[in-house]
Amino acid sequence: MESQNYSAAEVSVPTVLIDETSKSCDSCARLRTLFRYTYSEEGTFTLEKSELFSSACTYHPHLMRNVFPSRLDEESITSIDVTKRPNELLVSFHAYKDGRKWNSAGQYHSRAFLASKQTSDIAMILDPQWIDTSKLKTWKTTCDTQHSHRGDFRLDSFAKVGPILLIDTHSECLVQADSSMSYVALSYVWGRMPFFKTLKRNLDYLLTPNSLTTIESILKIPRTIKHAMAVVKLLEERYLWVDALCIPQDDEETKHTSFRNMAAIYANASLTIVAAQGSDANFGLRGLKRISESRNYWRLATRFDRESQIVRYQNSHIEAHKSIWASRGWTFQEHLLSSRTLVFVGDTVYWRCLGGFWEEPFNDTCNEASTFGEESNYWQYLLGSKTPNYRTDMYKALGCIICGYNSKELTYPEDVSEAFLGLITRLTEIFPAGFLFGMPLEFFDVFILWQPLNVRRRVPSNSKMCLPSWSWFGWQGALDDSSFMRDFDSENIETILDSDRVVEVIPIMQWFNHITPDAEGTPILSSHYRYRKDFYNTHSKVPPFHWRRHEAVHEPIRTLPSDTSSLRRPRWFYTHEDYPTKKFWYPVALPDSNNMRQSPVSGRFISCHTQRTYLFQAEARINSYNRAYSTIRDAAGIWIGMVALHQDHIAGKKERLEKNNCGESEAGSTYETTSSFYNRIELVAISQGCVDNSQRLSGGFNILCEWNEPERPKDTDMYRFYDVMCIEWEGSIAYRRGVGRVLKEAWERQELEWIDLMLG
């Protein structure tokens, strides 16, 4: 396919007469100079209000209005800073509104670049209707030949696992797949419009050559799939995997096998085409001449001169991140599992891989490696997590992925497990103990402390199916990513004391998993709980294979609080033969520890023997990190902790929380009291925790939302507490309604009752 030739003068973009006044305008001259700076140059100037919209010049006021993505409130704009930083492609525009600089990437902040028809310049003028498809081929060829780490996402353990069926774009039919076939995968949204899918009854026909080009098939196959087939041929590939056609949709066994293999299907694909524009499968891949409908790219450009344009920069991967495609649970894992993506969004296209990020307008030599969203960074981090170093970062990375996924939408809430199954399959290589409803068994005591920000109960369309309340699987919405930044007290304090603060989790009970409430329980073998119990500060048992016990010789450490020293300085520590310099107070599970794998558990119920009491949910707070929670008070009204309740539970107790006062706490953190009402709640202990309470670590610490509460005790070396769960009962089954923390001494002063807790 040949790209169309055109000149800058023929491109249809918004124009304005550049008259003699404009040619002599000082503001226009400064703009022209700044936009013609080379990649390494820098410069800045300010356009005052008198120059912006009331100037005798017709050009730069017109440009200012077109550069910003939405109409400026011209009455309140006082000036605009125009800046070109070194080693950046773009010129930034920051508007001052009522004398204040607005930094948010929205109405008052924009970026633009100069596009020319000269191939040597930073950016080329684009055809407003058609994509230059030669770029797509160049990107793929460059990655194939120059990026040595292209296969980093591919799974050695799944080398022989892949699709069952593929679309043969040469024979125009489905074919049986084998592991030798290179293929492209498609990630897209189905939408609510019904369209043609493979079923058991039409499978034999679709395996017939040219079956996908018959009149009946052409009319029914949605545009996105048809256009993707054409792109595969354009890129000189042959096979395409599309879920709607390559999985018989009424074959439940094959569907589940494919869902389980989703990690391998996307990770082992040569490339994933992402259709991030449009709301359904019939929108298509716009802008492919002789393949699809034209695009509408001209709206971003403004004529600069006869040879060039100023183009408002539309960050393509941010546009993709805001799309319907990015809001869906199924496409979330497809994106993370793909090593290379060709993304169609916002009437343009970009390429993302581990070695490059190329956007259509820019000269490829100017593009820099990039990733799509924070989840991509953490996913790549987890793929490289082969040592026990920085274990808290592993929790944070997994927590970030969970938070990202849980905010996505699913048409059918019960798909929450299937849509995450591909990621679980890959993650099990890193967390060998496995997962239970999205919760890593190895760190079960940490992840059961997940904290909500704004969640609602997932109600499956099948009333017979119920998702567990104790898992985030059972709730859809925003989770507090800081709640995953907890750690066990396994690492030697002397090696981590001067690093970031560690909020420890100390397991206090054994959890069991049950298929039904009456079924016998299977122990959840959290290695930390078991190993801490067996090896912490004792030499009565032989260490596990590959681990060695050593007698600790403690040097005086002035920075250690005395309370911490007595807690964290046992007589023995342990090392693993593969990591001899890393010290632990007891053995831990490592990513390659096959002996850490446990028998599969899959029950929706968990149980433990624990203590409960009744306390009072009091003031509803929002702290300076915008995290909502309520204080916990005892019967005497004394502050003893906090609880973060699920949103549906709060709504049931008080329909609307209205702000009635605002208090200033220590370290400058503002706590808004949105309501004051006392509500008796039932709490059960699920673990203990502690964190250094010293003043040297006070201030911007956001892991514990109650940290700067005025009434929280701050005169001890350690802040010690019980992690608690708020529950409500339906018959003999309890259901999670929130989690929190209660001061250790205060909890132990309450009337405590031992109970057998069964959580559903």
PDB file of C-alpha atoms in Angstrom, residues 17-287:
ATOM      1  CA  LEU A  17      -4.783  35.554   7.472  1.00  0.00           C
ATOM      2  CA  ILE A  18      -1.146  36.319   8.266  1.00  0.00           C
ATOM      3  CA  ASP A  19      -1.085  39.976   7.237  1.00  0.00           C
ATOM      4  CA  GLU A  20       1.634  42.601   7.500  1.00  0.00           C
ATOM      5  CA  THR A  21       0.664  43.265  11.138  1.00  0.00           C
ATOM      6  CA  SER A  22       1.180  39.605  12.000  1.00  0.00           C
ATOM      7  CA  LYS A  23       4.503  39.460  10.184  1.00  0.00           C
ATOM      8  CA  SER A  24       5.798  42.355  12.275  1.00  0.00           C
ATOM      9  CA  CYS A  25       4.259  41.103  15.553  1.00  0.00           C
ATOM     10  CA  ASP A  26       6.835  40.615  18.299  1.00  0.00           C
ATOM     11  CA  SER A  27       4.786  37.836  19.953  1.00  0.00           C
ATOM     12  CA  CYS A  28       4.524  35.915  16.689  1.00  0.00           C
ATOM     13  CA  ALA A  29       8.259  36.342  16.140  1.00  0.00           C
ATOM     14  CA  ARG A  30       9.021  34.889  19.565  1.00  0.00           C
ATOM     15  CA  LEU A  31       6.660  31.978  18.882  1.00  0.00           C
ATOM     16  CA  ARG A  32       8.302  31.284  15.523  1.00  0.00           C
ATOM     17  CA  THR A  33      11.744  31.328  17.148  1.00  0.00           C
ATOM     18  CA  LEU A  34      10.734  28.985  19.960  1.00  0.00           C
ATOM     19  CA  PHE A  35       9.025  26.472  17.690  1.00  0.00           C
ATOM     20  CA  ARG A  36      12.063  26.339  15.414  1.00  0.00           C
ATOM     21  CA  TYR A  37      14.469  25.464  18.234  1.00  0.00           C
ATOM     22  CA  THR A  38      16.317  22.191  17.838  1.00  0.00           C
ATOM     23  CA  TYR A  39      15.662  19.196  20.054  1.00  0.00           C
ATOM     24  CA  SER A  40      18.414  20.149  22.522  1.00  0.00           C
ATOM     25  CA  GLU A  41      17.654  23.889  22.760  1.00  0.00           C
ATOM     26  CA  GLU A  42      15.559  25.640  25.388  1.00  0.00           C
ATOM     27  CA  GLY A  43      13.739  28.921  25.819  1.00  0.00           C
ATOM     28  CA  THR A  44      10.769  30.601  27.466  1.00  0.00           C
ATOM     29  CA  PHE A  45       8.726  33.794  27.365  1.00  0.00           C
ATOM     30  CA  THR A  46       5.430  35.139  28.681  1.00  0.00           C
ATOM     31  CA  LEU A  47       2.474  36.490  26.748  1.00  0.00           C
ATOM     32  CA  GLU A  48       0.700  39.068  28.891  1.00  0.00           C
ATOM     33  CA  LYS A  49      -3.044  39.542  28.747  1.00  0.00           C
ATOM     34  CA  SER A  50      -2.738  42.636  26.589  1.00  0.00           C
ATOM     35  CA  GLU A  51      -0.959  40.525  23.969  1.00  0.00           C
ATOM     36  CA  LEU A  52      -3.233  37.510  24.106  1.00  0.00           C
ATOM     37  CA  PHE A  53      -6.715  38.272  22.882  1.00  0.00           C
ATOM     38  CA  SER A  54      -6.881  42.008  22.179  1.00  0.00           C
ATOM     39  CA  SER A  55      -3.762  42.367  20.073  1.00  0.00           C
ATOM     40  CA  ALA A  56      -3.902  44.042  16.667  1.00  0.00           C
ATOM     41  CA  CYS A  57      -2.283  40.861  15.345  1.00  0.00           C
ATOM     42  CA  THR A  58      -4.758  38.279  14.085  1.00  0.00           C
ATOM     43  CA  TYR A  59      -2.488  35.231  14.200  1.00  0.00           C
ATOM     44  CA  HIS A  60      -1.212  34.457  17.682  1.00  0.00           C
ATOM     45  CA  PRO A  61      -4.577  35.085  19.455  1.00  0.00           C
ATOM     46  CA  HIS A  62      -6.084  32.605  16.979  1.00  0.00           C
ATOM     47  CA  LEU A  63      -3.258  30.160  17.713  1.00  0.00           C
ATOM     48  CA  MET A  64      -3.742  30.444  21.480  1.00  0.00           C
ATOM     49  CA  ARG A  65      -7.413  29.558  21.148  1.00  0.00           C
ATOM     50  CA  ASN A  66      -6.608  26.537  18.972  1.00  0.00           C
ATOM     51  CA  VAL A  67      -3.690  25.244  21.038  1.00  0.00           C
ATOM     52  CA  PHE A  68      -5.773  24.677  24.157  1.00  0.00           C
ATOM     53  CA  PRO A  69      -8.077  21.628  24.057  1.00  0.00           C
ATOM     54  CA  SER A  70     -11.146  23.509  25.301  1.00  0.00           C
ATOM     55  CA  ARG A  71     -12.243  27.123  25.212  1.00  0.00           C
ATOM     56  CA  LEU A  72     -10.294  29.377  27.545  1.00  0.00           C
ATOM     57  CA  ASP A  73     -12.120  31.638  29.943  1.00  0.00           C
ATOM     58  CA  GLU A  74     -10.547  34.727  28.422  1.00  0.00           C
ATOM     59  CA  GLU A  75     -11.837  37.070  31.115  1.00  0.00           C
ATOM     60  CA  SER A  76      -9.876  35.320  33.878  1.00  0.00           C
ATOM     61  CA  ILE A  77      -6.678  34.536  31.935  1.00  0.00           C
ATOM     62  CA  THR A  78      -3.930  36.959  32.976  1.00  0.00           C
ATOM     63  CA  SER A  79      -0.963  35.532  31.023  1.00  0.00           C
ATOM     64  CA  ILE A  80       0.408  32.421  29.317  1.00  0.00           C
ATOM     65  CA  ASP A  81       3.926  31.036  29.753  1.00  0.00           C
ATOM     66  CA  VAL A  82       5.388  29.451  26.609  1.00  0.00           C
ATOM     67  CA  THR A  83       8.329  27.108  27.307  1.00  0.00           C
ATOM     68  CA  LYS A  84      10.626  24.829  25.302  1.00  0.00           C
ATOM     69  CA  ARG A  85      12.778  22.629  27.565  1.00  0.00           C
ATOM     70  CA  PRO A  86      16.002  20.948  26.415  1.00  0.00           C
ATOM     71  CA  ASN A  87      15.745  17.417  25.031  1.00  0.00           C
ATOM     72  CA  GLU A  88      11.985  17.626  24.711  1.00  0.00           C
ATOM     73  CA  LEU A  89       9.917  17.504  21.552  1.00  0.00           C
ATOM     74  CA  LEU A  90       7.146  19.791  22.698  1.00  0.00           C
ATOM     75  CA  VAL A  91       6.480  23.429  23.521  1.00  0.00           C
ATOM     76  CA  SER A  92       4.401  23.846  26.699  1.00  0.00           C
ATOM     77  CA  PHE A  93       1.687  26.443  27.282  1.00  0.00           C
ATOM     78  CA  HIS A  94       0.717  27.233  30.884  1.00  0.00           C
ATOM     79  CA  ALA A  95      -2.099  29.694  31.464  1.00  0.00           C
ATOM     80  CA  TYR A  96      -2.299  31.877  34.556  1.00  0.00           C
ATOM     81  CA  LYS A  97      -5.897  32.097  35.714  1.00  0.00           C
ATOM     82  CA  ASP A  98      -6.652  35.016  38.035  1.00  0.00           C
ATOM     83  CA  GLY A  99      -2.912  35.335  38.618  1.00  0.00           C
ATOM     84  CA  ARG A 100      -2.386  31.660  39.580  1.00  0.00           C
ATOM     85  CA  LYS A 101      -0.569  29.099  37.456  1.00  0.00           C
ATOM     86  CA  TRP A 102      -2.789  26.132  36.637  1.00  0.00           C
ATOM     87  CA  ASN A 103      -0.608  23.059  36.324  1.00  0.00           C
ATOM     88  CA  SER A 104      -3.246  20.427  35.696  1.00  0.00           C
ATOM     89  CA  ALA A 105      -3.151  18.850  32.245  1.00  0.00           C
ATOM     90  CA  GLY A 106      -6.535  20.159  31.246  1.00  0.00           C
ATOM     91  CA  GLN A 107      -8.146  23.376  30.144  1.00  0.00           C
ATOM     92  CA  TYR A 108      -5.261  25.648  31.212  1.00  0.00           C
ATOM     93  CA  HIS A 109      -2.274  23.542  30.183  1.00  0.00           C
ATOM     94  CA  SER A 110      -1.407  22.322  26.719  1.00  0.00           C
ATOM     95  CA  ARG A 111       1.528  21.295  24.568  1.00  0.00           C
ATOM     96  CA  ALA A 112       2.195  21.655  20.859  1.00  0.00           C
ATOM     97  CA  PHE A 113       4.874  20.949  18.266  1.00  0.00           C
ATOM     98  CA  LEU A 114       5.914  22.223  14.865  1.00  0.00           C
ATOM     99  CA  ALA A 115       5.198  19.817  12.012  1.00  0.00           C
ATOM    100  CA  SER A 116       6.875  20.266   8.653  1.00  0.00           C
ATOM    101  CA  LYS A 117       6.974  18.490   5.320  1.00  0.00           C
ATOM    102  CA  GLN A 118      10.760  18.255   5.703  1.00  0.00           C
ATOM    103  CA  THR A 119      11.723  14.712   6.725  1.00  0.00           C
ATOM    104  CA  SER A 120      14.705  16.015   8.699  1.00  0.00           C
ATOM    105  CA  ASP A 121      12.510  17.967  11.120  1.00  0.00           C
ATOM    106  CA  ILE A 122      11.231  16.685  14.466  1.00  0.00           C
ATOM    107  CA  ALA A 123       7.710  16.048  13.203  1.00  0.00           C
ATOM    108  CA  MET A 124       6.083  15.550   9.828  1.00  0.00           C
ATOM    109  CA  ILE A 125       2.803  17.034   8.649  1.00  0.00           C
ATOM    110  CA  LEU A 126       0.282  14.220   8.646  1.00  0.00           C
ATOM    111  CA  ASP A 127      -2.350  13.546   6.071  1.00  0.00           C
ATOM    112  CA  PRO A 128      -5.535  14.456   7.966  1.00  0.00           C
ATOM    113  CA  GLN A 129      -7.410  11.534   6.418  1.00  0.00           C
ATOM    114  CA  TRP A 130      -4.960   8.669   5.994  1.00  0.00           C
ATOM    115  CA  ILE A 131      -2.205   7.051   8.072  1.00  0.00           C
ATOM    116  CA  ASP A 132       1.176   6.580   6.430  1.00  0.00           C
ATOM    117  CA  THR A 133       1.191   2.783   6.654  1.00  0.00           C
ATOM    118  CA  SER A 134       4.879   2.593   5.760  1.00  0.00           C
ATOM    119  CA  LYS A 135       5.545   3.869   9.295  1.00  0.00           C
ATOM    120  CA  LEU A 136       3.790   0.846  10.785  1.00  0.00           C
ATOM    121  CA  LYS A 137       6.033  -1.498   8.847  1.00  0.00           C
ATOM    122  CA  THR A 138       9.123   0.532   9.773  1.00  0.00           C
ATOM    123  CA  TRP A 139       8.301   0.370  13.485  1.00  0.00           C
ATOM    124  CA  LYS A 140       7.883  -3.400  13.403  1.00  0.00           C
ATOM    125  CA  THR A 141      11.027  -3.946  11.340  1.00  0.00           C
ATOM    126  CA  THR A 142      13.072  -1.697  13.630  1.00  0.00           C
ATOM    127  CA  CYS A 143      11.890  -3.564  16.712  1.00  0.00           C
ATOM    128  CA  ASP A 144      12.474  -6.957  15.051  1.00  0.00           C
ATOM    129  CA  THR A 145      16.054  -6.093  14.154  1.00  0.00           C
ATOM    130  CA  GLN A 146      17.229  -3.733  16.905  1.00  0.00           C
ATOM    131  CA  HIS A 147      15.463  -4.596  20.159  1.00  0.00           C
ATOM    132  CA  SER A 148      17.257  -7.528  21.732  1.00  0.00           C
ATOM    133  CA  HIS A 149      14.860  -7.700  24.719  1.00  0.00           C
ATOM    134  CA  ARG A 150      11.787  -8.067  22.517  1.00  0.00           C
ATOM    135  CA  GLY A 151      10.923 -11.446  24.033  1.00  0.00           C
ATOM    136  CA  ASP A 152      11.137 -10.418  27.690  1.00  0.00           C
ATOM    137  CA  PHE A 153       7.391 -10.926  28.188  1.00  0.00           C
ATOM    138  CA  ARG A 154       7.400 -14.393  26.620  1.00  0.00           C
ATOM    139  CA  LEU A 155       6.864 -17.276  28.973  1.00  0.00           C
ATOM    140  CA  ASP A 156       9.353 -20.147  28.897  1.00  0.00           C
ATOM    141  CA  SER A 157       7.040 -22.359  30.927  1.00  0.00           C
ATOM    142  CA  PHE A 158       4.253 -21.759  28.393  1.00  0.00           C
ATOM    143  CA  ALA A 159       6.353 -22.074  25.237  1.00  0.00           C
ATOM    144  CA  LYS A 160       4.108 -24.878  23.987  1.00  0.00           C
ATOM    145  CA  VAL A 161       0.899 -23.274  25.199  1.00  0.00           C
ATOM    146  CA  GLY A 162      -1.003 -20.971  22.920  1.00  0.00           C
ATOM    147  CA  PRO A 163      -4.113 -20.517  20.819  1.00  0.00           C
ATOM    148  CA  ILE A 164      -6.243 -23.435  19.721  1.00  0.00           C
ATOM    149  CA  LEU A 165      -7.448 -21.666  16.580  1.00  0.00           C
ATOM    150  CA  LEU A 166      -6.081 -18.817  14.461  1.00  0.00           C
ATOM    151  CA  ILE A 167      -7.383 -16.758  11.553  1.00  0.00           C
ATOM    152  CA  ASP A 168      -5.348 -17.447   8.410  1.00  0.00           C
ATOM    153  CA  THR A 169      -5.462 -14.103   6.594  1.00  0.00           C
ATOM    154  CA  HIS A 170      -4.152 -15.717   3.391  1.00  0.00           C
ATOM    155  CA  SER A 171      -6.709 -18.525   3.219  1.00  0.00           C
ATOM    156  CA  GLU A 172      -9.390 -16.294   4.829  1.00  0.00           C
ATOM    157  CA  CYS A 173     -10.534 -18.964   7.278  1.00  0.00           C
ATOM    158  CA  LEU A 174      -9.853 -20.445  10.699  1.00  0.00           C
ATOM    159  CA  VAL A 175      -7.046 -22.982  11.070  1.00  0.00           C
ATOM    160  CA  GLN A 176      -5.866 -25.254  13.850  1.00  0.00           C
ATOM    161  CA  ALA A 177      -2.930 -23.532  15.556  1.00  0.00           C
ATOM    162  CA  ASP A 178       0.414 -25.032  16.467  1.00  0.00           C
ATOM    163  CA  SER A 179       3.324 -23.651  18.461  1.00  0.00           C
ATOM    164  CA  SER A 180       5.426 -22.911  15.360  1.00  0.00           C
ATOM    165  CA  MET A 181       3.000 -20.294  14.029  1.00  0.00           C
ATOM    166  CA  SER A 182       3.828 -16.622  14.516  1.00  0.00           C
ATOM    167  CA  TYR A 183       0.629 -14.668  15.031  1.00  0.00           C
ATOM    168  CA  VAL A 184      -0.750 -11.231  15.868  1.00  0.00           C
ATOM    169  CA  ALA A 185      -3.375 -10.792  18.620  1.00  0.00           C
ATOM    170  CA  LEU A 186      -6.221  -8.268  18.691  1.00  0.00           C
ATOM    171  CA  SER A 187      -7.342  -6.377  21.801  1.00  0.00           C
ATOM    172  CA  TYR A 188     -10.642  -4.516  21.410  1.00  0.00           C
ATOM    173  CA  VAL A 189     -14.016  -3.945  23.048  1.00  0.00           C
ATOM    174  CA  TRP A 190     -17.036  -5.985  22.076  1.00  0.00           C
ATOM    175  CA  GLY A 191     -19.622  -3.377  23.016  1.00  0.00           C
ATOM    176  CA  ARG A 192     -23.289  -4.153  23.292  1.00  0.00           C
ATOM    177  CA  MET A 193     -23.907  -4.621  19.584  1.00  0.00           C
ATOM    178  CA  PRO A 194     -24.347  -8.322  18.639  1.00  0.00           C
ATOM    179  CA  PHE A 195     -21.916  -9.551  15.997  1.00  0.00           C
ATOM    180  CA  PHE A 196     -20.692 -12.709  14.329  1.00  0.00           C
ATOM    181  CA  LYS A 197     -18.873 -15.197  16.576  1.00  0.00           C
ATOM    182  CA  THR A 198     -17.605 -18.736  16.247  1.00  0.00           C
ATOM    183  CA  LEU A 199     -19.943 -21.357  17.692  1.00  0.00           C
ATOM    184  CA  LYS A 200     -19.788 -25.132  17.764  1.00  0.00           C
ATOM    185  CA  ARG A 201     -22.346 -25.319  14.969  1.00  0.00           C
ATOM    186  CA  ASN A 202     -20.421 -23.105  12.516  1.00  0.00           C
ATOM    187  CA  LEU A 203     -16.860 -24.126  13.405  1.00  0.00           C
ATOM    188  CA  ASP A 204     -16.500 -26.739  10.645  1.00  0.00           C
ATOM    189  CA  TYR A 205     -17.650 -24.220   8.051  1.00  0.00           C
ATOM    190  CA  LEU A 206     -15.229 -21.548   9.297  1.00  0.00           C
ATOM    191  CA  LEU A 207     -12.345 -24.008   8.921  1.00  0.00           C
ATOM    192  CA  THR A 208     -13.075 -24.059   5.176  1.00  0.00           C
ATOM    193  CA  PRO A 209     -10.819 -21.847   2.981  1.00  0.00           C
ATOM    194  CA  ASN A 210     -12.367 -18.467   2.049  1.00  0.00           C
ATOM    195  CA  SER A 211     -15.205 -18.945   4.553  1.00  0.00           C
ATOM    196  CA  LEU A 212     -14.475 -15.512   6.056  1.00  0.00           C
ATOM    197  CA  THR A 213     -14.821 -13.776   2.684  1.00  0.00           C
ATOM    198  CA  THR A 214     -18.272 -15.055   1.757  1.00  0.00           C
ATOM    199  CA  ILE A 215     -20.999 -12.440   1.515  1.00  0.00           C
ATOM    200  CA  GLU A 216     -22.672 -13.784   4.654  1.00  0.00           C
ATOM    201  CA  SER A 217     -19.468 -13.632   6.711  1.00  0.00           C
ATOM    202  CA  ILE A 218     -18.364 -10.223   5.412  1.00  0.00           C
ATOM    203  CA  LEU A 219     -21.668  -8.675   6.378  1.00  0.00           C
ATOM    204  CA  LYS A 220     -21.522 -10.066   9.906  1.00  0.00           C
ATOM    205  CA  ILE A 221     -17.853  -9.782  10.897  1.00  0.00           C
ATOM    206  CA  PRO A 222     -17.361  -6.398  12.631  1.00  0.00           C
ATOM    207  CA  ARG A 223     -15.132  -3.758  11.067  1.00  0.00           C
ATOM    208  CA  THR A 224     -12.459  -3.882  13.773  1.00  0.00           C
ATOM    209  CA  ILE A 225     -11.777  -7.565  13.099  1.00  0.00           C
ATOM    210  CA  LYS A 226     -11.856  -7.131   9.299  1.00  0.00           C
ATOM    211  CA  HIS A 227      -9.477  -4.168   9.481  1.00  0.00           C
ATOM    212  CA  ALA A 228      -7.136  -6.044  11.842  1.00  0.00           C
ATOM    213  CA  MET A 229      -6.952  -8.889   9.316  1.00  0.00           C
ATOM    214  CA  ALA A 230      -5.829  -6.366   6.690  1.00  0.00           C
ATOM    215  CA  VAL A 231      -3.217  -4.858   9.022  1.00  0.00           C
ATOM    216  CA  VAL A 232      -1.774  -8.327   9.663  1.00  0.00           C
ATOM    217  CA  LYS A 233      -1.170  -8.751   5.932  1.00  0.00           C
ATOM    218  CA  LEU A 234       0.163  -5.198   5.704  1.00  0.00           C
ATOM    219  CA  LEU A 235       2.782  -6.062   8.347  1.00  0.00           C
ATOM    220  CA  GLU A 236       3.710  -9.202   6.399  1.00  0.00           C
ATOM    221  CA  GLU A 237       2.365 -11.526   9.055  1.00  0.00           C
ATOM    222  CA  ARG A 238      -0.177 -14.254   8.293  1.00  0.00           C
ATOM    223  CA  TYR A 239      -2.109 -15.323  11.385  1.00  0.00           C
ATOM    224  CA  LEU A 240      -4.394 -13.370  13.697  1.00  0.00           C
ATOM    225  CA  TRP A 241      -5.919 -14.356  17.037  1.00  0.00           C
ATOM    226  CA  VAL A 242      -9.281 -12.798  17.933  1.00  0.00           C
ATOM    227  CA  ASP A 243     -11.255 -14.135  20.887  1.00  0.00           C
ATOM    228  CA  ALA A 244     -14.681 -13.890  19.220  1.00  0.00           C
ATOM    229  CA  LEU A 245     -13.612 -16.052  16.274  1.00  0.00           C
ATOM    230  CA  CYS A 246     -10.815 -18.194  17.723  1.00  0.00           C
ATOM    231  CA  ILE A 247     -12.767 -19.390  20.789  1.00  0.00           C
ATOM    232  CA  PRO A 248     -16.096 -21.174  20.152  1.00  0.00           C
ATOM    233  CA  GLN A 249     -18.268 -19.019  22.386  1.00  0.00           C
ATOM    234  CA  ASP A 250     -20.676 -21.803  23.390  1.00  0.00           C
ATOM    235  CA  ASP A 251     -17.938 -24.332  24.231  1.00  0.00           C
ATOM    236  CA  GLU A 252     -17.439 -23.754  27.970  1.00  0.00           C
ATOM    237  CA  GLU A 253     -14.512 -26.159  28.324  1.00  0.00           C
ATOM    238  CA  THR A 254     -12.587 -24.580  25.443  1.00  0.00           C
ATOM    239  CA  LYS A 255     -13.408 -21.082  26.723  1.00  0.00           C
ATOM    240  CA  HIS A 256     -12.025 -21.827  30.176  1.00  0.00           C
ATOM    241  CA  THR A 257      -8.880 -23.389  28.688  1.00  0.00           C
ATOM    242  CA  SER A 258      -8.363 -20.286  26.551  1.00  0.00           C
ATOM    243  CA  PHE A 259      -8.913 -17.971  29.522  1.00  0.00           C
ATOM    244  CA  ARG A 260      -6.362 -19.952  31.520  1.00  0.00           C
ATOM    245  CA  ASN A 261      -3.915 -19.683  28.599  1.00  0.00           C
ATOM    246  CA  MET A 262      -4.548 -15.966  28.041  1.00  0.00           C
ATOM    247  CA  ALA A 263      -1.167 -15.068  29.523  1.00  0.00           C
ATOM    248  CA  ALA A 264       0.603 -17.228  26.960  1.00  0.00           C
ATOM    249  CA  ILE A 265      -1.662 -16.146  24.073  1.00  0.00           C
ATOM    250  CA  TYR A 266      -0.905 -12.437  24.471  1.00  0.00           C
ATOM    251  CA  ALA A 267       2.650 -12.716  25.789  1.00  0.00           C
ATOM    252  CA  ASN A 268       3.701 -15.030  22.954  1.00  0.00           C
ATOM    253  CA  ALA A 269       2.007 -13.012  20.206  1.00  0.00           C
ATOM    254  CA  SER A 270       4.373 -11.333  17.756  1.00  0.00           C
ATOM    255  CA  LEU A 271       2.350  -8.158  18.227  1.00  0.00           C
ATOM    256  CA  THR A 272      -0.968  -7.012  19.694  1.00  0.00           C
ATOM    257  CA  ILE A 273      -3.138  -4.647  17.673  1.00  0.00           C
ATOM    258  CA  VAL A 274      -5.101  -2.454  20.091  1.00  0.00           C
ATOM    259  CA  ALA A 275      -8.351  -0.884  18.900  1.00  0.00           C
ATOM    260  CA  ALA A 276      -8.668   1.802  21.592  1.00  0.00           C
ATOM    261  CA  GLN A 277     -10.955   4.133  19.651  1.00  0.00           C
ATOM    262  CA  GLY A 278     -14.699   3.625  19.572  1.00  0.00           C
ATOM    263  CA  SER A 279     -17.201   1.946  21.847  1.00  0.00           C
ATOM    264  CA  ASP A 280     -17.776  -1.352  20.061  1.00  0.00           C
ATOM    265  CA  ALA A 281     -16.271  -3.874  17.667  1.00  0.00           C
ATOM    266  CA  ASN A 282     -17.808  -2.198  14.627  1.00  0.00           C
ATOM    267  CA  PHE A 283     -15.957   1.129  14.980  1.00  0.00           C
ATOM    268  CA  GLY A 284     -12.952  -0.143  13.074  1.00  0.00           C
ATOM    269  CA  LEU A 285      -9.371   1.052  12.687  1.00  0.00           C
ATOM    270  CA  ARG A 286      -9.848   4.473  11.092  1.00  0.00           C
ATOM    271  CA  GLY A 287      -7.449   6.056   8.611  1.00  0.00           C
TER     272      GLY A 287
END
